[in-house]
Coordinates of C-alpha atoms in Angstrom, one line a residue:
M670 CA 86.4 49.8 123.3
N671 CA 83.6 52.1 122.0
K672 CA 81.5 50.9 119.1
K673 CA 80.1 54.4 118.6
I674 CA 83.4 55.8 117.4
K675 CA 83.3 55.8 113.6
K676 CA 85.4 58.6 112.3
V677 CA 88.3 60.4 114.1
I678 CA 90.0 63.6 113.2
L679 CA 93.6 63.4 114.6
A680 CA 95.8 66.4 115.0
Y681 CA 98.8 64.9 113.2
S682 CA 102.4 66.1 113.4
G683 CA 104.2 63.2 111.8
G684 CA 106.2 62.8 115.0
L685 CA 106.7 59.8 117.2
D686 CA 103.4 59.9 119.2
T687 CA 100.9 60.7 116.4
S688 CA 102.6 58.1 114.1
A689 CA 101.7 55.5 116.7
I690 CA 98.2 56.9 117.4
I691 CA 97.0 56.2 113.8
P692 CA 97.4 52.4 113.9
W693 CA 96.5 52.3 117.6
L694 CA 93.1 54.0 116.9
K695 CA 92.3 51.6 114.1
E696 CA 93.2 48.6 116.2
N697 CA 91.2 49.6 119.2
Y698 CA 88.2 51.3 117.7
N699 CA 87.9 49.9 114.2
C700 CA 87.3 53.4 113.0
K701 CA 88.3 55.7 110.1
V702 CA 91.2 58.0 111.0
I703 CA 91.7 61.3 109.2
A704 CA 95.0 62.9 109.8
L705 CA 95.0 66.7 109.9
V706 CA 98.3 68.5 109.4
V707 CA 98.1 72.3 110.2
D708 CA 100.9 74.0 108.5
I709 CA 102.0 76.9 110.7
G710 CA 105.6 76.9 109.6
Q711 CA 107.1 73.7 110.9
S712 CA 110.1 72.8 108.8
Y713 CA 109.0 69.8 106.7
K714 CA 110.7 70.4 103.4
D715 CA 108.0 68.6 101.5
L716 CA 104.5 68.3 103.1
K717 CA 103.8 65.6 100.7
N718 CA 106.2 63.4 102.6
I719 CA 104.2 63.8 105.8
K720 CA 101.0 63.0 103.9
K721 CA 102.6 59.8 102.6
K722 CA 103.8 59.0 106.1
A723 CA 100.3 59.4 107.5
L724 CA 98.8 57.1 104.9
K725 CA 101.6 54.5 105.4
S726 CA 100.8 54.6 109.1
G727 CA 97.2 53.6 108.3
A728 CA 95.3 56.9 108.0
N729 CA 92.3 56.8 105.6
S730 CA 93.2 60.2 104.4
C731 CA 95.3 63.2 105.3
Y732 CA 94.4 66.9 105.0
I733 CA 97.0 69.7 105.0
L734 CA 95.9 73.2 105.8
N735 CA 98.2 76.2 105.4
L736 CA 97.3 78.5 108.3
K737 CA 100.5 80.5 108.7
K738 CA 98.9 83.8 107.8
K739 CA 96.1 83.3 110.2
F740 CA 98.5 82.1 112.9
I741 CA 100.5 85.3 112.7
K742 CA 97.7 87.8 112.3
N743 CA 95.1 86.3 114.6
Y744 CA 97.2 84.7 117.3
L745 CA 100.8 85.8 117.4
Y746 CA 100.3 89.6 117.1
P747 CA 97.5 89.6 119.6
L748 CA 99.9 87.8 121.9
L749 CA 102.5 90.5 121.3
H750 CA 100.0 93.4 121.5
N751 CA 98.9 92.2 124.9
K752 CA 102.5 91.6 126.2
A753 CA 101.8 88.0 127.0
I754 CA 105.1 86.5 128.2
Y755 CA 104.6 83.6 130.6
E756 CA 106.5 83.8 133.9
N757 CA 108.6 86.7 132.4
N758 CA 110.4 84.4 130.0
Y759 CA 108.3 82.2 127.7
L760 CA 106.8 83.7 124.5
L761 CA 104.2 80.9 124.4
G762 CA 105.2 79.4 121.1
T763 CA 103.6 76.0 121.7
A764 CA 100.7 77.3 123.8
I765 CA 99.4 79.8 121.3
A766 CA 99.3 77.3 118.5
R767 CA 97.1 74.7 120.2
P768 CA 93.8 76.6 120.0
L769 CA 94.4 77.3 116.3
I770 CA 95.1 73.6 115.6
A771 CA 92.1 72.4 117.7
K772 CA 89.7 74.8 116.0
A773 CA 91.0 73.5 112.6
Q774 CA 90.2 70.0 113.8
I775 CA 86.7 70.9 114.8
D776 CA 86.0 72.7 111.5
L777 CA 87.2 69.6 109.6
A778 CA 85.2 67.3 111.8
L779 CA 82.0 69.3 111.2
K780 CA 82.7 69.3 107.4
L781 CA 83.3 65.6 107.2
K782 CA 80.7 64.7 109.8
A783 CA 83.2 63.0 112.1
D784 CA 82.2 62.1 115.6
T785 CA 85.5 62.2 117.4
L786 CA 88.6 64.3 117.9
S787 CA 92.0 63.0 119.0
H788 CA 95.4 64.5 119.9
G789 CA 98.9 63.2 120.9
A790 CA 99.4 65.2 124.1
T791 CA 100.5 63.2 127.1
G792 CA 98.6 62.9 130.4
K793 CA 101.3 64.9 132.2
G794 CA 101.5 67.9 129.9
N795 CA 99.7 71.2 129.2
D796 CA 98.7 70.4 125.6
Q797 CA 96.0 67.9 126.6
I798 CA 94.2 70.7 128.4
R799 CA 94.7 73.3 125.6
F800 CA 93.3 71.0 123.0
E801 CA 90.4 69.8 125.1
Y802 CA 89.5 73.2 126.5
T803 CA 89.1 74.3 122.9
Y804 CA 87.0 71.2 122.0
A805 CA 84.8 71.9 125.0
S806 CA 84.4 75.6 124.1
L807 CA 83.5 75.1 120.5
A808 CA 82.3 71.5 120.0
P809 CA 81.3 69.9 123.3
K810 CA 79.2 67.2 121.7
L811 CA 82.1 65.6 119.8
N812 CA 83.9 62.6 121.4
V813 CA 87.5 63.0 122.5
I814 CA 90.2 60.3 122.5
A815 CA 93.5 61.1 124.3
P816 CA 95.6 57.9 123.6
W817 CA 98.3 58.8 126.2
R818 CA 95.6 58.5 128.9
K819 CA 94.3 55.1 127.6
W820 CA 97.0 53.0 126.0
N821 CA 99.4 50.6 127.7
F822 CA 102.6 52.4 126.5
N823 CA 104.5 53.9 129.5
S824 CA 107.3 55.7 127.7
R825 CA 108.5 56.9 124.3
E826 CA 110.8 53.8 124.3
D827 CA 107.7 51.7 124.2
I828 CA 106.3 53.6 121.3
I829 CA 109.5 53.2 119.3
K830 CA 109.3 49.5 119.8
Y831 CA 105.6 49.5 118.7
L832 CA 106.4 51.4 115.5
K833 CA 109.2 49.1 114.7
K834 CA 106.9 46.1 115.1
K835 CA 104.4 47.9 112.8
K836 CA 107.2 48.8 110.3
I837 CA 106.4 52.4 110.6
H838 CA 109.4 54.7 110.1
T839 CA 110.4 57.2 112.8
T840 CA 113.4 59.4 113.2
A841 CA 113.4 59.1 117.0
S842 CA 115.9 56.9 118.7
L843 CA 116.7 55.5 122.1
K844 CA 119.8 57.6 122.2
K845 CA 118.2 60.9 121.4
I846 CA 114.7 61.0 122.7
Y847 CA 113.5 64.6 122.9
S848 CA 110.0 66.0 122.6
Q849 CA 110.0 68.9 120.2
D850 CA 107.4 71.3 118.9
E851 CA 108.0 73.6 116.0
N852 CA 106.2 76.4 114.1
I853 CA 107.1 79.6 112.5
W854 CA 107.3 81.3 115.9
H855 CA 109.5 79.0 117.9
I856 CA 111.0 75.5 118.5
S857 CA 110.9 73.8 121.9
T858 CA 112.9 70.9 123.2
E859 CA 112.0 68.9 126.3
G860 CA 112.8 65.5 127.9
G861 CA 115.9 63.5 127.4
N862 CA 119.0 65.0 128.9
L863 CA 117.0 68.0 130.2
E864 CA 114.9 66.0 132.6
K865 CA 117.9 65.9 135.1
I866 CA 117.9 69.4 136.4
S867 CA 121.7 69.4 137.0
N868 CA 122.5 68.6 133.4
P869 CA 123.5 71.6 131.3
S870 CA 121.8 71.8 127.9
N871 CA 123.9 70.3 125.1
K872 CA 124.0 70.8 121.4
N873 CA 121.2 68.4 120.8
C874 CA 118.9 70.6 122.8
W875 CA 119.2 73.5 120.3
S876 CA 117.9 73.3 116.8
W877 CA 117.6 76.8 115.4
T878 CA 120.0 79.3 117.0
L879 CA 123.8 79.3 117.0
D880 CA 125.8 78.9 120.2
I881 CA 127.3 82.3 121.2
K882 CA 130.8 81.0 120.5
D883 CA 129.7 80.3 116.9
T884 CA 128.0 83.5 116.1
P885 CA 129.6 86.2 113.8
N886 CA 132.1 88.6 115.2
K887 CA 130.5 91.4 113.2
P888 CA 127.0 92.6 114.3
D889 CA 124.0 93.2 112.1
I890 CA 122.4 96.6 112.4
I891 CA 118.8 96.8 111.2
S892 CA 116.0 99.3 111.2
L893 CA 112.4 98.2 111.8
Q894 CA 109.3 100.3 111.1
I895 CA 106.2 99.7 113.2
K896 CA 102.7 100.8 112.4
N897 CA 99.8 100.3 114.8
G898 CA 101.7 97.5 116.6
Y899 CA 102.8 95.6 113.5
I900 CA 106.3 95.4 112.0
I901 CA 105.8 96.5 108.4
S902 CA 109.4 96.9 107.1
I903 CA 113.0 95.9 107.7
N904 CA 115.6 98.3 106.4
N905 CA 112.9 100.2 104.5
N906 CA 111.9 97.0 102.6
I907 CA 108.1 96.5 103.1
L908 CA 107.4 92.8 103.9
N909 CA 104.2 90.9 104.6
P910 CA 104.0 89.4 108.2
I911 CA 105.1 85.9 107.1
K912 CA 108.2 87.2 105.2
C913 CA 109.0 89.7 108.0
L914 CA 109.0 87.0 110.7
L915 CA 111.0 84.6 108.6
K916 CA 113.6 87.2 107.9
L917 CA 113.9 88.2 111.6
N918 CA 114.2 84.5 112.4
L919 CA 117.1 84.1 110.1
I920 CA 118.9 87.2 111.4
G921 CA 118.2 86.2 115.0
K922 CA 119.3 82.6 114.6
K923 CA 122.6 83.8 113.2
H924 CA 123.3 85.8 116.4
G925 CA 122.0 83.4 119.0
I926 CA 119.0 85.6 119.8
G927 CA 116.0 84.1 121.7
R928 CA 117.5 81.1 123.5
I929 CA 116.1 80.3 126.9
D930 CA 116.6 77.3 129.2
I931 CA 113.8 77.6 131.8
V932 CA 111.9 75.7 134.5
E933 CA 108.2 76.6 134.3
N934 CA 105.0 75.8 136.2
R935 CA 102.7 73.5 134.2
I936 CA 98.9 73.9 134.5
I937 CA 98.5 70.6 136.4
G938 CA 101.0 71.6 139.2
M939 CA 104.3 70.0 138.3
K940 CA 107.4 71.9 137.1
S941 CA 109.0 71.1 133.8
R942 CA 112.2 72.2 132.0
G943 CA 112.5 73.2 128.4
C944 CA 114.8 74.8 125.9
Y945 CA 113.0 77.3 123.8
E946 CA 114.2 79.3 120.8
T947 CA 112.2 82.3 119.5
P948 CA 114.6 84.5 117.6
G949 CA 112.3 86.6 115.5
G950 CA 109.7 86.8 118.2
T951 CA 112.2 88.0 120.7
I952 CA 113.3 90.8 118.4
I953 CA 109.7 91.9 117.7
A954 CA 108.8 91.9 121.4
K955 CA 111.9 94.0 122.2
V956 CA 111.2 96.5 119.5
L957 CA 107.5 96.9 120.4
D958 CA 108.5 97.3 124.1
T959 CA 110.9 100.1 123.0
I960 CA 108.2 102.0 121.2
E961 CA 105.9 101.5 124.2
Q962 CA 108.5 103.2 126.5
L963 CA 108.2 106.3 124.3
V964 CA 104.5 106.6 123.8
F965 CA 102.7 105.5 126.9
D966 CA 102.5 107.2 130.3
K967 CA 103.3 105.5 133.6
E968 CA 99.7 104.3 134.3
T969 CA 99.2 102.9 130.8
I970 CA 102.4 100.9 131.0
K971 CA 101.3 99.6 134.4
W972 CA 97.9 98.7 133.0
R973 CA 99.4 96.9 130.0
S974 CA 101.7 94.9 132.3
I975 CA 98.6 93.8 134.3
I976 CA 96.9 92.7 131.1
G977 CA 100.1 91.0 130.0
I978 CA 100.2 88.8 133.1
E979 CA 96.6 87.8 132.8
M980 CA 96.8 87.2 129.1
S981 CA 100.0 85.1 129.4
H982 CA 98.3 82.7 131.9
L983 CA 95.1 82.6 129.9
I984 CA 97.0 81.6 126.7
Y985 CA 99.2 79.1 128.7
D986 CA 96.1 77.5 130.2
G987 CA 94.5 77.1 126.8
K988 CA 91.6 79.5 127.4
W989 CA 91.8 81.3 124.1
F990 CA 88.2 80.8 123.1
T991 CA 86.7 82.5 126.1
P992 CA 85.0 85.9 126.8
M993 CA 87.9 86.7 129.1
R994 CA 90.4 86.6 126.2
K995 CA 88.2 88.8 124.1
S996 CA 87.8 91.3 127.0
L997 CA 91.6 91.5 127.6
Q998 CA 92.3 91.9 123.9
S999 CA 89.7 94.6 123.6
A1000 CA 91.2 96.6 126.5
N1001 CA 94.4 97.1 124.5
K1002 CA 92.9 97.8 121.0
P1003 CA 92.5 101.6 121.6
L1004 CA 96.2 101.8 122.4
L1005 CA 97.6 100.1 119.3
K1006 CA 97.6 103.2 117.1
L1007 CA 100.2 104.7 119.4
L1008 CA 102.5 101.7 118.9
T1009 CA 103.9 103.4 115.8
G1010 CA 107.5 104.4 115.0
E1011 CA 110.9 103.2 114.0
V1012 CA 113.7 101.4 116.0
K1013 CA 117.2 100.7 114.9
I1014 CA 118.9 97.8 116.7
K1015 CA 122.2 95.9 116.8
L1016 CA 122.2 92.1 117.0
Y1017 CA 125.4 90.7 118.4
K1018 CA 126.4 87.7 120.5
G1019 CA 122.9 86.9 121.8
N1020 CA 122.1 90.6 122.6
I1021 CA 119.7 93.1 121.2
T1022 CA 120.9 96.6 121.7
I1023 CA 118.7 99.6 120.9
L1024 CA 120.6 102.3 118.9
Q1025 CA 117.8 104.7 117.9
R1026 CA 114.1 105.0 118.5
K1027 CA 111.5 107.5 117.4
S1028 CA 107.7 107.8 117.2
P1029 CA 105.3 110.5 116.1
Y1030 CA 103.4 109.9 119.4
S1031 CA 106.5 110.1 121.6
L1032 CA 106.0 111.6 125.1
Y1033 CA 109.7 112.1 125.5
S1034 CA 110.7 115.8 125.8
Q1035 CA 114.4 116.6 125.9
K1036 CA 113.7 120.2 126.8
T1037 CA 111.8 119.0 130.0
V1038 CA 114.1 116.2 131.1
T1039 CA 117.5 117.9 130.5
F1040 CA 119.9 118.5 133.4
N1041 CA 121.1 121.6 131.7
K1042 CA 119.4 125.0 132.2
D1043 CA 115.9 125.1 130.9
K1044 CA 112.8 127.4 131.1
S1045 CA 110.1 124.7 130.6
Y1046 CA 110.2 123.3 134.1
N1047 CA 110.0 125.0 137.5
H1048 CA 111.8 122.8 140.2
N1049 CA 109.8 124.6 143.0
H1050 CA 106.6 123.1 141.7
S1051 CA 107.8 119.7 143.0
A1052 CA 107.5 120.6 146.6
G1053 CA 103.7 121.0 146.5
F1054 CA 103.3 117.8 144.4
I1055 CA 105.4 115.8 146.9
R1056 CA 103.4 117.2 149.8
L1057 CA 100.1 116.1 148.3
F1058 CA 101.4 112.8 146.9
S1059 CA 102.6 111.8 150.4
L1060 CA 99.6 113.2 152.3
S1061 CA 98.1 109.9 153.4
S1062 CA 101.4 108.7 154.8
R1063 CA 102.0 112.0 156.5
I1064 CA 98.5 111.8 158.2
R1065 CA 99.1 108.2 159.3
S1066 CA 102.5 109.1 160.8
L1067 CA 101.2 112.2 162.7
K1068 CA 98.1 110.4 163.9
Y1069 CA 99.3 106.9 164.8
I1070 CA 103.1 106.8 165.0
K1071 CA 104.5 108.1 168.3

């Protein structure tokens, strides 16, 4: 197809698509294929197995990079600090990972003097855009091969048959064909039974969290300490960001926290349905929002909401490595110091209930807000405020409305 292709860095997951891409690339381009596995918390019990699988599939070599710490610090917390929740529901677990993986590909390509990058995203999905937007932003001179836009396979059933012919093992089957993506932040499930919008999700659509009917009848009550927008301890036990997220994932899974079954707008225009599970992330987002309610005034909360909408679309669209992302992120940095305090929560039957909250920067004043008799607030002052606050409407009414 293209004689110039000599060495390809493939973003390799060990799943159905990328398992087929390795032999397909070698067949069609007669090139070296280097599989890159970016470890951001996916649940392979032994990463050596995925390396063996890549080599058995025909890869010339396989690199495994542990980037969990970088993922949490440089991607997930900026997402949280900027209130990026796509279309009011989705905590962007797949979208936020793609720029990190793509950059790792580029770094390895430059190190090994590879000329081409490849990924397993389909021609219908968002991930092709996220990968290739990062490629274009950071390494526009490298070639890009997107097999789903080139090969003759029309479905995942075709790929399963191809892998069987090549005697390459896969856990996917014709009875249970779901597209899943997993990292330390979330797991998503799409396709299969979910493609028919009238079908309810079934047990095969959920991998982490318990169904509400199976959750404990006794709640968990935990206290989280927040400093400068970061969770630093659970029940007074100081934990690093990785251990903190893993612990919250475990507690959240047990109580069915963080399940959503949504229909979202893809970048290219079509709608898609997915079941997403983000237990620890849902807890952290709720706790940070609780502190925000205490420490920020009305205009600041409004401003952060505006930033959140813009940041959520930017991340969803794969535009992480852009001046716009840096600008939005910088706008929130001066506010992070105020996101400090402690929140006690109850986790029970899929719900997060706030029990207690406090912050050294709290603007809440019981003396001012009380309905009981107080000396700190003069009710008569409100009349003048309301008159000035509504002045433009008053003028319009007097001048134009008869």
